[in-house]
């Protein structure tokens, strides 16, 4: 009787009975399902990546209805947005903001200085962009294009996903080290997605 409501990307209401060691499902009611995610591989992989991040952030066994509602809303955007990677980047930034981990992309996270260079240095430990003076002190630093950093800063300020995001893949690549820093858990779906996107990119001419 749980076959339908317990499928991946199905939404249900469950009744639980407390046991001495484990809880038991006593009833289940289907509320809906994200059919658009199931039927589109690109959307499906991005949805699984998003769910994995929420799972890594939320303590097990704690009821957080606001987070649950947020996840459903973010999944709907991934399901319906014309560009699911852009929707995922926005959703990840929204999660980082809600949980208090949003990086500083507009200025140095250490001293507040502006960072306008062809390439921008990011550091998860420092909390975002780091200027030339502070970059050498950050062992986890990595570089992205200035355009990628600007895109992340602008997207993080939006209440809805942008209609399009020029460097969506690069933005997603840049966010993964920050998730590794805060999640403290394996992120296999996200690592797999980023790896797949990197492999699908054309090789540099040369």
JSON list of C-alpha atoms in Angstrom, two decimals:
[
{"chain": "A", "resi": 1, "resn": "UNK", "atom": "CA", "xyz": [0.00, 0.00, 0.00]},
{"chain": "A", "resi": 2, "resn": "UNK", "atom": "CA", "xyz": [3.06, 2.27, 0.26]},
{"chain": "A", "resi": 3, "resn": "UNK", "atom": "CA", "xyz": [4.28, 1.52, -3.25]},
{"chain": "A", "resi": 4, "resn": "UNK", "atom": "CA", "xyz": [2.89, 4.64, -4.92]},
{"chain": "A", "resi": 5, "resn": "UNK", "atom": "CA", "xyz": [3.26, 7.23, -2.19]},
{"chain": "A", "resi": 6, "resn": "UNK", "atom": "CA", "xyz": [6.81, 6.16, -1.29]},
{"chain": "A", "resi": 7, "resn": "UNK", "atom": "CA", "xyz": [8.23, 6.47, -4.81]},
{"chain": "A", "resi": 8, "resn": "UNK", "atom": "CA", "xyz": [10.98, 9.06, -5.35]},
{"chain": "A", "resi": 9, "resn": "UNK", "atom": "CA", "xyz": [9.66, 12.60, -5.86]},
{"chain": "A", "resi": 10, "resn": "UNK", "atom": "CA", "xyz": [6.22, 11.69, -4.56]},
{"chain": "A", "resi": 11, "resn": "UNK", "atom": "CA", "xyz": [4.68, 13.85, -1.84]},
{"chain": "A", "resi": 12, "resn": "UNK", "atom": "CA", "xyz": [2.67, 12.17, 0.89]},
{"chain": "A", "resi": 13, "resn": "UNK", "atom": "CA", "xyz": [1.30, 12.48, 4.38]},
{"chain": "A", "resi": 14, "resn": "UNK", "atom": "CA", "xyz": [2.33, 9.69, 6.72]},
{"chain": "A", "resi": 15, "resn": "UNK", "atom": "CA", "xyz": [1.13, 8.55, 10.13]},
{"chain": "A", "resi": 16, "resn": "UNK", "atom": "CA", "xyz": [3.85, 7.23, 12.42]},
{"chain": "A", "resi": 17, "resn": "UNK", "atom": "CA", "xyz": [3.75, 5.12, 15.54]},
{"chain": "A", "resi": 18, "resn": "UNK", "atom": "CA", "xyz": [6.62, 5.32, 18.01]},
{"chain": "A", "resi": 19, "resn": "UNK", "atom": "CA", "xyz": [8.45, 2.08, 18.71]},
{"chain": "A", "resi": 20, "resn": "UNK", "atom": "CA", "xyz": [11.17, 1.33, 21.21]},
{"chain": "A", "resi": 21, "resn": "UNK", "atom": "CA", "xyz": [13.89, 1.47, 18.58]},
{"chain": "A", "resi": 22, "resn": "UNK", "atom": "CA", "xyz": [12.24, 2.51, 15.31]},
{"chain": "A", "resi": 23, "resn": "UNK", "atom": "CA", "xyz": [9.09, 4.30, 14.20]},
{"chain": "A", "resi": 24, "resn": "UNK", "atom": "CA", "xyz": [6.43, 2.53, 12.14]},
{"chain": "A", "resi": 25, "resn": "UNK", "atom": "CA", "xyz": [4.32, 3.88, 9.29]},
{"chain": "A", "resi": 26, "resn": "UNK", "atom": "CA", "xyz": [0.68, 3.28, 10.17]},
{"chain": "A", "resi": 27, "resn": "UNK", "atom": "CA", "xyz": [-0.97, 5.11, 7.28]},
{"chain": "A", "resi": 28, "resn": "UNK", "atom": "CA", "xyz": [-0.01, 6.99, 4.14]},
{"chain": "A", "resi": 29, "resn": "UNK", "atom": "CA", "xyz": [-1.87, 9.38, 1.88]},
{"chain": "A", "resi": 30, "resn": "UNK", "atom": "CA", "xyz": [-0.60, 10.59, -1.49]},
{"chain": "A", "resi": 31, "resn": "UNK", "atom": "CA", "xyz": [-0.65, 14.36, -1.93]},
{"chain": "A", "resi": 32, "resn": "UNK", "atom": "CA", "xyz": [1.03, 14.65, -5.31]},
{"chain": "A", "resi": 33, "resn": "UNK", "atom": "CA", "xyz": [4.12, 13.92, -7.36]},
{"chain": "A", "resi": 34, "resn": "UNK", "atom": "CA", "xyz": [6.66, 15.84, -9.39]},
{"chain": "A", "resi": 35, "resn": "UNK", "atom": "CA", "xyz": [5.90, 14.13, -12.69]},
{"chain": "A", "resi": 36, "resn": "UNK", "atom": "CA", "xyz": [7.83, 16.74, -14.67]},
{"chain": "A", "resi": 37, "resn": "UNK", "atom": "CA", "xyz": [10.99, 15.86, -12.76]},
{"chain": "A", "resi": 38, "resn": "UNK", "atom": "CA", "xyz": [10.58, 12.12, -13.23]},
{"chain": "A", "resi": 39, "resn": "UNK", "atom": "CA", "xyz": [10.10, 12.41, -16.98]},
{"chain": "A", "resi": 40, "resn": "UNK", "atom": "CA", "xyz": [13.10, 14.66, -17.72]},
{"chain": "A", "resi": 41, "resn": "UNK", "atom": "CA", "xyz": [16.59, 13.35, -16.95]},
{"chain": "A", "resi": 42, "resn": "UNK", "atom": "CA", "xyz": [18.20, 16.79, -16.67]},
{"chain": "A", "resi": 43, "resn": "UNK", "atom": "CA", "xyz": [15.55, 17.99, -14.25]},
{"chain": "A", "resi": 44, "resn": "UNK", "atom": "CA", "xyz": [15.67, 14.71, -12.33]},
{"chain": "A", "resi": 45, "resn": "UNK", "atom": "CA", "xyz": [19.42, 14.91, -11.68]},
{"chain": "A", "resi": 46, "resn": "UNK", "atom": "CA", "xyz": [19.11, 18.49, -10.50]},
{"chain": "A", "resi": 47, "resn": "UNK", "atom": "CA", "xyz": [16.19, 17.64, -8.24]},
{"chain": "A", "resi": 48, "resn": "UNK", "atom": "CA", "xyz": [18.14, 14.81, -6.60]},
{"chain": "A", "resi": 49, "resn": "UNK", "atom": "CA", "xyz": [21.10, 17.16, -6.10]},
{"chain": "A", "resi": 50, "resn": "UNK", "atom": "CA", "xyz": [18.84, 19.70, -4.40]},
{"chain": "A", "resi": 51, "resn": "UNK", "atom": "CA", "xyz": [17.19, 17.12, -2.14]},
{"chain": "A", "resi": 52, "resn": "UNK", "atom": "CA", "xyz": [20.62, 15.84, -1.14]},
{"chain": "A", "resi": 53, "resn": "UNK", "atom": "CA", "xyz": [21.66, 19.31, 0.00]},
{"chain": "A", "resi": 54, "resn": "UNK", "atom": "CA", "xyz": [18.55, 19.74, 2.14]},
{"chain": "A", "resi": 55, "resn": "UNK", "atom": "CA", "xyz": [19.11, 16.30, 3.64]},
{"chain": "A", "resi": 56, "resn": "UNK", "atom": "CA", "xyz": [22.68, 17.27, 4.53]},
{"chain": "A", "resi": 57, "resn": "UNK", "atom": "CA", "xyz": [21.56, 20.47, 6.25]},
{"chain": "A", "resi": 58, "resn": "UNK", "atom": "CA", "xyz": [18.55, 19.28, 8.23]},
{"chain": "A", "resi": 59, "resn": "UNK", "atom": "CA", "xyz": [19.18, 17.33, 11.46]},
{"chain": "A", "resi": 60, "resn": "UNK", "atom": "CA", "xyz": [17.61, 13.88, 11.35]},
{"chain": "A", "resi": 61, "resn": "UNK", "atom": "CA", "xyz": [14.33, 13.51, 13.20]},
{"chain": "A", "resi": 62, "resn": "UNK", "atom": "CA", "xyz": [13.62, 17.23, 13.58]},
{"chain": "A", "resi": 63, "resn": "UNK", "atom": "CA", "xyz": [10.30, 18.48, 12.15]},
{"chain": "A", "resi": 64, "resn": "UNK", "atom": "CA", "xyz": [11.00, 21.63, 10.14]},
{"chain": "A", "resi": 65, "resn": "UNK", "atom": "CA", "xyz": [7.79, 22.48, 8.26]},
{"chain": "A", "resi": 66, "resn": "UNK", "atom": "CA", "xyz": [9.20, 25.74, 6.90]},
{"chain": "A", "resi": 67, "resn": "UNK", "atom": "CA", "xyz": [12.13, 23.90, 5.33]},
{"chain": "A", "resi": 68, "resn": "UNK", "atom": "CA", "xyz": [9.77, 21.28, 3.91]},
{"chain": "A", "resi": 69, "resn": "UNK", "atom": "CA", "xyz": [7.64, 23.99, 2.31]},
{"chain": "A", "resi": 70, "resn": "UNK", "atom": "CA", "xyz": [10.74, 25.69, 0.94]},
{"chain": "A", "resi": 71, "resn": "UNK", "atom": "CA", "xyz": [11.98, 22.44, -0.61]},
{"chain": "A", "resi": 72, "resn": "UNK", "atom": "CA", "xyz": [8.66, 21.85, -2.37]},
{"chain": "A", "resi": 73, "resn": "UNK", "atom": "CA", "xyz": [8.75, 25.39, -3.74]},
{"chain": "A", "resi": 74, "resn": "UNK", "atom": "CA", "xyz": [12.34, 25.02, -4.97]},
{"chain": "A", "resi": 75, "resn": "UNK", "atom": "CA", "xyz": [11.56, 21.67, -6.62]},
{"chain": "A", "resi": 76, "resn": "UNK", "atom": "CA", "xyz": [8.63, 23.24, -8.48]},
{"chain": "A", "resi": 77, "resn": "UNK", "atom": "CA", "xyz": [10.99, 25.81, -9.95]},
{"chain": "A", "resi": 78, "resn": "UNK", "atom": "CA", "xyz": [13.41, 23.10, -11.08]},
{"chain": "A", "resi": 79, "resn": "UNK", "atom": "CA", "xyz": [10.45, 21.20, -12.56]},
{"chain": "A", "resi": 80, "resn": "UNK", "atom": "CA", "xyz": [9.00, 24.11, -14.55]},
{"chain": "A", "resi": 81, "resn": "UNK", "atom": "CA", "xyz": [11.83, 26.54, -15.31]},
{"chain": "A", "resi": 82, "resn": "UNK", "atom": "CA", "xyz": [12.97, 26.64, -18.97]},
{"chain": "A", "resi": 83, "resn": "UNK", "atom": "CA", "xyz": [16.57, 26.34, -17.78]},
{"chain": "A", "resi": 84, "resn": "UNK", "atom": "CA", "xyz": [16.77, 23.86, -14.88]},
{"chain": "A", "resi": 85, "resn": "UNK", "atom": "CA", "xyz": [20.44, 24.54, -14.13]},
{"chain": "A", "resi": 86, "resn": "UNK", "atom": "CA", "xyz": [19.69, 28.24, -13.65]},
{"chain": "A", "resi": 87, "resn": "UNK", "atom": "CA", "xyz": [16.82, 27.27, -11.35]},
{"chain": "A", "resi": 88, "resn": "UNK", "atom": "CA", "xyz": [19.12, 24.96, -9.38]},
{"chain": "A", "resi": 89, "resn": "UNK", "atom": "CA", "xyz": [21.77, 27.66, -8.92]},
{"chain": "A", "resi": 90, "resn": "UNK", "atom": "CA", "xyz": [19.11, 30.03, -7.58]},
{"chain": "A", "resi": 91, "resn": "UNK", "atom": "CA", "xyz": [17.67, 27.29, -5.35]},
{"chain": "A", "resi": 92, "resn": "UNK", "atom": "CA", "xyz": [21.09, 26.47, -3.89]},
{"chain": "A", "resi": 93, "resn": "UNK", "atom": "CA", "xyz": [21.72, 30.13, -3.13]},
{"chain": "A", "resi": 94, "resn": "UNK", "atom": "CA", "xyz": [18.31, 30.36, -1.48]},
{"chain": "A", "resi": 95, "resn": "UNK", "atom": "CA", "xyz": [19.12, 27.35, 0.71]},
{"chain": "A", "resi": 96, "resn": "UNK", "atom": "CA", "xyz": [22.47, 28.83, 1.71]},
{"chain": "A", "resi": 97, "resn": "UNK", "atom": "CA", "xyz": [20.73, 32.08, 2.61]},
{"chain": "A", "resi": 98, "resn": "UNK", "atom": "CA", "xyz": [17.98, 30.44, 4.68]},
{"chain": "A", "resi": 99, "resn": "UNK", "atom": "CA", "xyz": [20.44, 28.33, 6.66]},
{"chain": "A", "resi": 100, "resn": "UNK", "atom": "CA", "xyz": [22.84, 31.24, 7.23]},
{"chain": "A", "resi": 101, "resn": "UNK", "atom": "CA", "xyz": [25.66, 30.13, 4.93]},
{"chain": "A", "resi": 102, "resn": "UNK", "atom": "CA", "xyz": [25.25, 32.48, 1.96]},
{"chain": "A", "resi": 103, "resn": "UNK", "atom": "CA", "xyz": [28.72, 33.47, 0.71]},
{"chain": "A", "resi": 104, "resn": "UNK", "atom": "CA", "xyz": [29.72, 37.07, 0.12]},
{"chain": "A", "resi": 105, "resn": "UNK", "atom": "CA", "xyz": [30.11, 37.43, -3.65]},
{"chain": "A", "resi": 106, "resn": "UNK", "atom": "CA", "xyz": [30.16, 41.22, -4.06]},
{"chain": "A", "resi": 107, "resn": "UNK", "atom": "CA", "xyz": [33.19, 42.16, -1.96]},
{"chain": "A", "resi": 108, "resn": "UNK", "atom": "CA", "xyz": [35.98, 40.60, 0.08]},
{"chain": "A", "resi": 109, "resn": "UNK", "atom": "CA", "xyz": [34.49, 38.51, 2.88]},
{"chain": "A", "resi": 110, "resn": "UNK", "atom": "CA", "xyz": [37.48, 39.36, 5.09]},
{"chain": "A", "resi": 111, "resn": "UNK", "atom": "CA", "xyz": [37.90, 43.12, 4.73]},
{"chain": "A", "resi": 112, "resn": "UNK", "atom": "CA", "xyz": [34.99, 44.27, 2.54]},
{"chain": "A", "resi": 113, "resn": "UNK", "atom": "CA", "xyz": [37.20, 45.57, -0.26]},
{"chain": "A", "resi": 114, "resn": "UNK", "atom": "CA", "xyz": [35.84, 45.44, -3.78]},
{"chain": "A", "resi": 115, "resn": "UNK", "atom": "CA", "xyz": [37.25, 42.73, -6.02]},
{"chain": "A", "resi": 116, "resn": "UNK", "atom": "CA", "xyz": [37.07, 43.78, -9.66]},
{"chain": "A", "resi": 117, "resn": "UNK", "atom": "CA", "xyz": [39.50, 41.60, -11.58]},
{"chain": "A", "resi": 118, "resn": "UNK", "atom": "CA", "xyz": [39.33, 39.42, -14.67]},
{"chain": "A", "resi": 119, "resn": "UNK", "atom": "CA", "xyz": [39.29, 36.49, -12.26]},
{"chain": "A", "resi": 120, "resn": "UNK", "atom": "CA", "xyz": [37.82, 36.45, -8.77]},
{"chain": "A", "resi": 121, "resn": "UNK", "atom": "CA", "xyz": [39.19, 34.37, -5.89]},
{"chain": "A", "resi": 122, "resn": "UNK", "atom": "CA", "xyz": [36.68, 32.51, -3.71]},
{"chain": "A", "resi": 123, "resn": "UNK", "atom": "CA", "xyz": [37.25, 30.77, -0.39]},
{"chain": "A", "resi": 124, "resn": "UNK", "atom": "CA", "xyz": [34.63, 28.68, 1.43]},
{"chain": "A", "resi": 125, "resn": "UNK", "atom": "CA", "xyz": [36.58, 29.04, 4.69]},
{"chain": "A", "resi": 126, "resn": "UNK", "atom": "CA", "xyz": [36.62, 32.83, 4.40]},
{"chain": "A", "resi": 127, "resn": "UNK", "atom": "CA", "xyz": [32.98, 32.93, 3.38]},
{"chain": "A", "resi": 128, "resn": "UNK", "atom": "CA", "xyz": [33.09, 34.08, -0.24]},
{"chain": "A", "resi": 129, "resn": "UNK", "atom": "CA", "xyz": [35.21, 36.44, -2.32]},
{"chain": "A", "resi": 130, "resn": "UNK", "atom": "CA", "xyz": [38.69, 37.24, -1.03]},
{"chain": "A", "resi": 131, "resn": "UNK", "atom": "CA", "xyz": [40.81, 40.13, -2.29]},
{"chain": "A", "resi": 132, "resn": "UNK", "atom": "CA", "xyz": [44.41, 39.85, -3.49]},
{"chain": "A", "resi": 133, "resn": "UNK", "atom": "CA", "xyz": [45.72, 40.81, -0.05]},
{"chain": "A", "resi": 134, "resn": "UNK", "atom": "CA", "xyz": [43.87, 38.04, 1.79]},
{"chain": "A", "resi": 135, "resn": "UNK", "atom": "CA", "xyz": [43.77, 35.31, -0.87]},
{"chain": "A", "resi": 136, "resn": "UNK", "atom": "CA", "xyz": [47.23, 33.87, 0.02]},
{"chain": "A", "resi": 137, "resn": "UNK", "atom": "CA", "xyz": [46.03, 33.12, 3.57]},
{"chain": "A", "resi": 138, "resn": "UNK", "atom": "CA", "xyz": [43.15, 30.92, 2.33]},
{"chain": "A", "resi": 139, "resn": "UNK", "atom": "CA", "xyz": [44.25, 27.35, 1.70]},
{"chain": "A", "resi": 140, "resn": "UNK", "atom": "CA", "xyz": [40.96, 26.41, 0.04]},
{"chain": "A", "resi": 141, "resn": "UNK", "atom": "CA", "xyz": [40.92, 29.31, -2.42]},
{"chain": "A", "resi": 142, "resn": "UNK", "atom": "CA", "xyz": [39.96, 28.84, -6.06]},
{"chain": "A", "resi": 143, "resn": "UNK", "atom": "CA", "xyz": [39.31, 31.18, -8.94]},
{"chain": "A", "resi": 144, "resn": "UNK", "atom": "CA", "xyz": [36.30, 31.92, -11.10]},
{"chain": "A", "resi": 145, "resn": "UNK", "atom": "CA", "xyz": [35.66, 34.53, -13.75]},
{"chain": "A", "resi": 146, "resn": "UNK", "atom": "CA", "xyz": [34.45, 37.93, -12.58]},
{"chain": "A", "resi": 147, "resn": "UNK", "atom": "CA", "xyz": [31.29, 37.35, -14.62]},
{"chain": "A", "resi": 148, "resn": "UNK", "atom": "CA", "xyz": [30.55, 34.15, -12.70]},
{"chain": "A", "resi": 149, "resn": "UNK", "atom": "CA", "xyz": [30.94, 35.93, -9.35]},
{"chain": "A", "resi": 150, "resn": "UNK", "atom": "CA", "xyz": [28.71, 38.80, -10.50]},
{"chain": "A", "resi": 151, "resn": "UNK", "atom": "CA", "xyz": [26.09, 36.32, -11.70]},
{"chain": "A", "resi": 152, "resn": "UNK", "atom": "CA", "xyz": [26.11, 34.59, -8.31]},
{"chain": "A", "resi": 153, "resn": "UNK", "atom": "CA", "xyz": [25.79, 37.90, -6.47]},
{"chain": "A", "resi": 154, "resn": "UNK", "atom": "CA", "xyz": [22.88, 39.07, -8.59]},
{"chain": "A", "resi": 155, "resn": "UNK", "atom": "CA", "xyz": [21.09, 35.72, -8.54]},
{"chain": "A", "resi": 156, "resn": "UNK", "atom": "CA", "xyz": [21.36, 35.50, -4.74]},
{"chain": "A", "resi": 157, "resn": "UNK", "atom": "CA", "xyz": [19.39, 38.75, -4.46]},
{"chain": "A", "resi": 158, "resn": "UNK", "atom": "CA", "xyz": [16.41, 37.49, -6.51]},
{"chain": "A", "resi": 159, "resn": "UNK", "atom": "CA", "xyz": [13.11, 36.21, -5.12]},
{"chain": "A", "resi": 160, "resn": "UNK", "atom": "CA", "xyz": [12.60, 34.02, -8.20]},
{"chain": "A", "resi": 161, "resn": "UNK", "atom": "CA", "xyz": [15.03, 32.20, -10.50]},
{"chain": "A", "resi": 162, "resn": "UNK", "atom": "CA", "xyz": [16.40, 34.42, -13.27]},
{"chain": "A", "resi": 163, "resn": "UNK", "atom": "CA", "xyz": [14.87, 33.81, -16.73]},
{"chain": "A", "resi": 164, "resn": "UNK", "atom": "CA", "xyz": [18.34, 32.74, -17.82]},
{"chain": "A", "resi": 165, "resn": "UNK", "atom": "CA", "xyz": [21.82, 32.62, -16.33]},
{"chain": "A", "resi": 166, "resn": "UNK", "atom": "CA", "xyz": [24.63, 32.95, -18.85]},
{"chain": "A", "resi": 167, "resn": "UNK", "atom": "CA", "xyz": [27.25, 31.01, -16.90]},
{"chain": "A", "resi": 168, "resn": "UNK", "atom": "CA", "xyz": [24.93, 28.66, -15.01]},
{"chain": "A", "resi": 169, "resn": "UNK", "atom": "CA", "xyz": [27.29, 25.68, -15.20]},
{"chain": "A", "resi": 170, "resn": "UNK", "atom": "CA", "xyz": [30.22, 27.73, -13.93]},
{"chain": "A", "resi": 171, "resn": "UNK", "atom": "CA", "xyz": [28.07, 29.09, -11.09]},
{"chain": "A", "resi": 172, "resn": "UNK", "atom": "CA", "xyz": [27.11, 25.55, -10.10]},
{"chain": "A", "resi": 173, "resn": "UNK", "atom": "CA", "xyz": [30.77, 24.49, -10.16]},
{"chain": "A", "resi": 174, "resn": "UNK", "atom": "CA", "xyz": [31.64, 27.44, -7.90]},
{"chain": "A", "resi": 175, "resn": "UNK", "atom": "CA", "xyz": [28.96, 26.57, -5.35]},
{"chain": "A", "resi": 176, "resn": "UNK", "atom": "CA", "xyz": [30.01, 22.94, -4.84]},
{"chain": "A", "resi": 177, "resn": "UNK", "atom": "CA", "xyz": [33.14, 23.74, -2.73]},
{"chain": "A", "resi": 178, "resn": "UNK", "atom": "CA", "xyz": [30.95, 25.85, -0.44]},
{"chain": "A", "resi": 179, "resn": "UNK", "atom": "CA", "xyz": [28.54, 22.94, -0.02]},
{"chain": "A", "resi": 180, "resn": "UNK", "atom": "CA", "xyz": [31.41, 20.60, 0.76]},
{"chain": "A", "resi": 181, "resn": "UNK", "atom": "CA", "xyz": [32.47, 23.05, 3.46]},
{"chain": "A", "resi": 182, "resn": "UNK", "atom": "CA", "xyz": [29.08, 23.29, 5.21]},
{"chain": "A", "resi": 183, "resn": "UNK", "atom": "CA", "xyz": [27.46, 19.90, 4.57]},
{"chain": "A", "resi": 184, "resn": "UNK", "atom": "CA", "xyz": [29.83, 17.59, 6.47]},
{"chain": "A", "resi": 185, "resn": "UNK", "atom": "CA", "xyz": [28.30, 14.69, 4.52]},
{"chain": "A", "resi": 186, "resn": "UNK", "atom": "CA", "xyz": [28.92, 12.93, 1.20]},
{"chain": "A", "resi": 187, "resn": "UNK", "atom": "CA", "xyz": [27.32, 14.79, -1.71]},
{"chain": "A", "resi": 188, "resn": "UNK", "atom": "CA", "xyz": [27.29, 12.05, -4.32]},
{"chain": "A", "resi": 189, "resn": "UNK", "atom": "CA", "xyz": [24.40, 13.39, -6.39]},
{"chain": "A", "resi": 190, "resn": "UNK", "atom": "CA", "xyz": [26.00, 16.83, -6.57]},
{"chain": "A", "resi": 191, "resn": "UNK", "atom": "CA", "xyz": [29.46, 15.47, -7.33]},
{"chain": "A", "resi": 192, "resn": "UNK", "atom": "CA", "xyz": [27.96, 13.30, -10.06]},
{"chain": "A", "resi": 193, "resn": "UNK", "atom": "CA", "xyz": [26.02, 16.18, -11.59]},
{"chain": "A", "resi": 194, "resn": "UNK", "atom": "CA", "xyz": [29.01, 18.52, -11.64]},
{"chain": "A", "resi": 195, "resn": "UNK", "atom": "CA", "xyz": [31.22, 15.77, -13.04]},
{"chain": "A", "resi": 196, "resn": "UNK", "atom": "CA", "xyz": [28.71, 15.06, -15.79]},
{"chain": "A", "resi": 197, "resn": "UNK", "atom": "CA", "xyz": [28.46, 18.74, -16.71]},
{"chain": "A", "resi": 198, "resn": "UNK", "atom": "CA", "xyz": [32.24, 19.09, -16.83]},
{"chain": "A", "resi": 199, "resn": "UNK", "atom": "CA", "xyz": [32.60, 16.03, -19.07]},
{"chain": "A", "resi": 200, "resn": "UNK", "atom": "CA", "xyz": [29.95, 17.34, -21.46]},
{"chain": "A", "resi": 201, "resn": "UNK", "atom": "CA", "xyz": [31.79, 20.60, -22.07]},
{"chain": "A", "resi": 202, "resn": "UNK", "atom": "CA", "xyz": [33.84, 20.93, -25.26]},
{"chain": "A", "resi": 203, "resn": "UNK", "atom": "CA", "xyz": [37.58, 20.52, -24.83]},
{"chain": "A", "resi": 204, "resn": "UNK", "atom": "CA", "xyz": [39.66, 23.69, -25.22]},
{"chain": "A", "resi": 205, "resn": "UNK", "atom": "CA", "xyz": [41.16, 24.05, -28.67]},
{"chain": "A", "resi": 206, "resn": "UNK", "atom": "CA", "xyz": [44.86, 23.51, -28.80]}
]
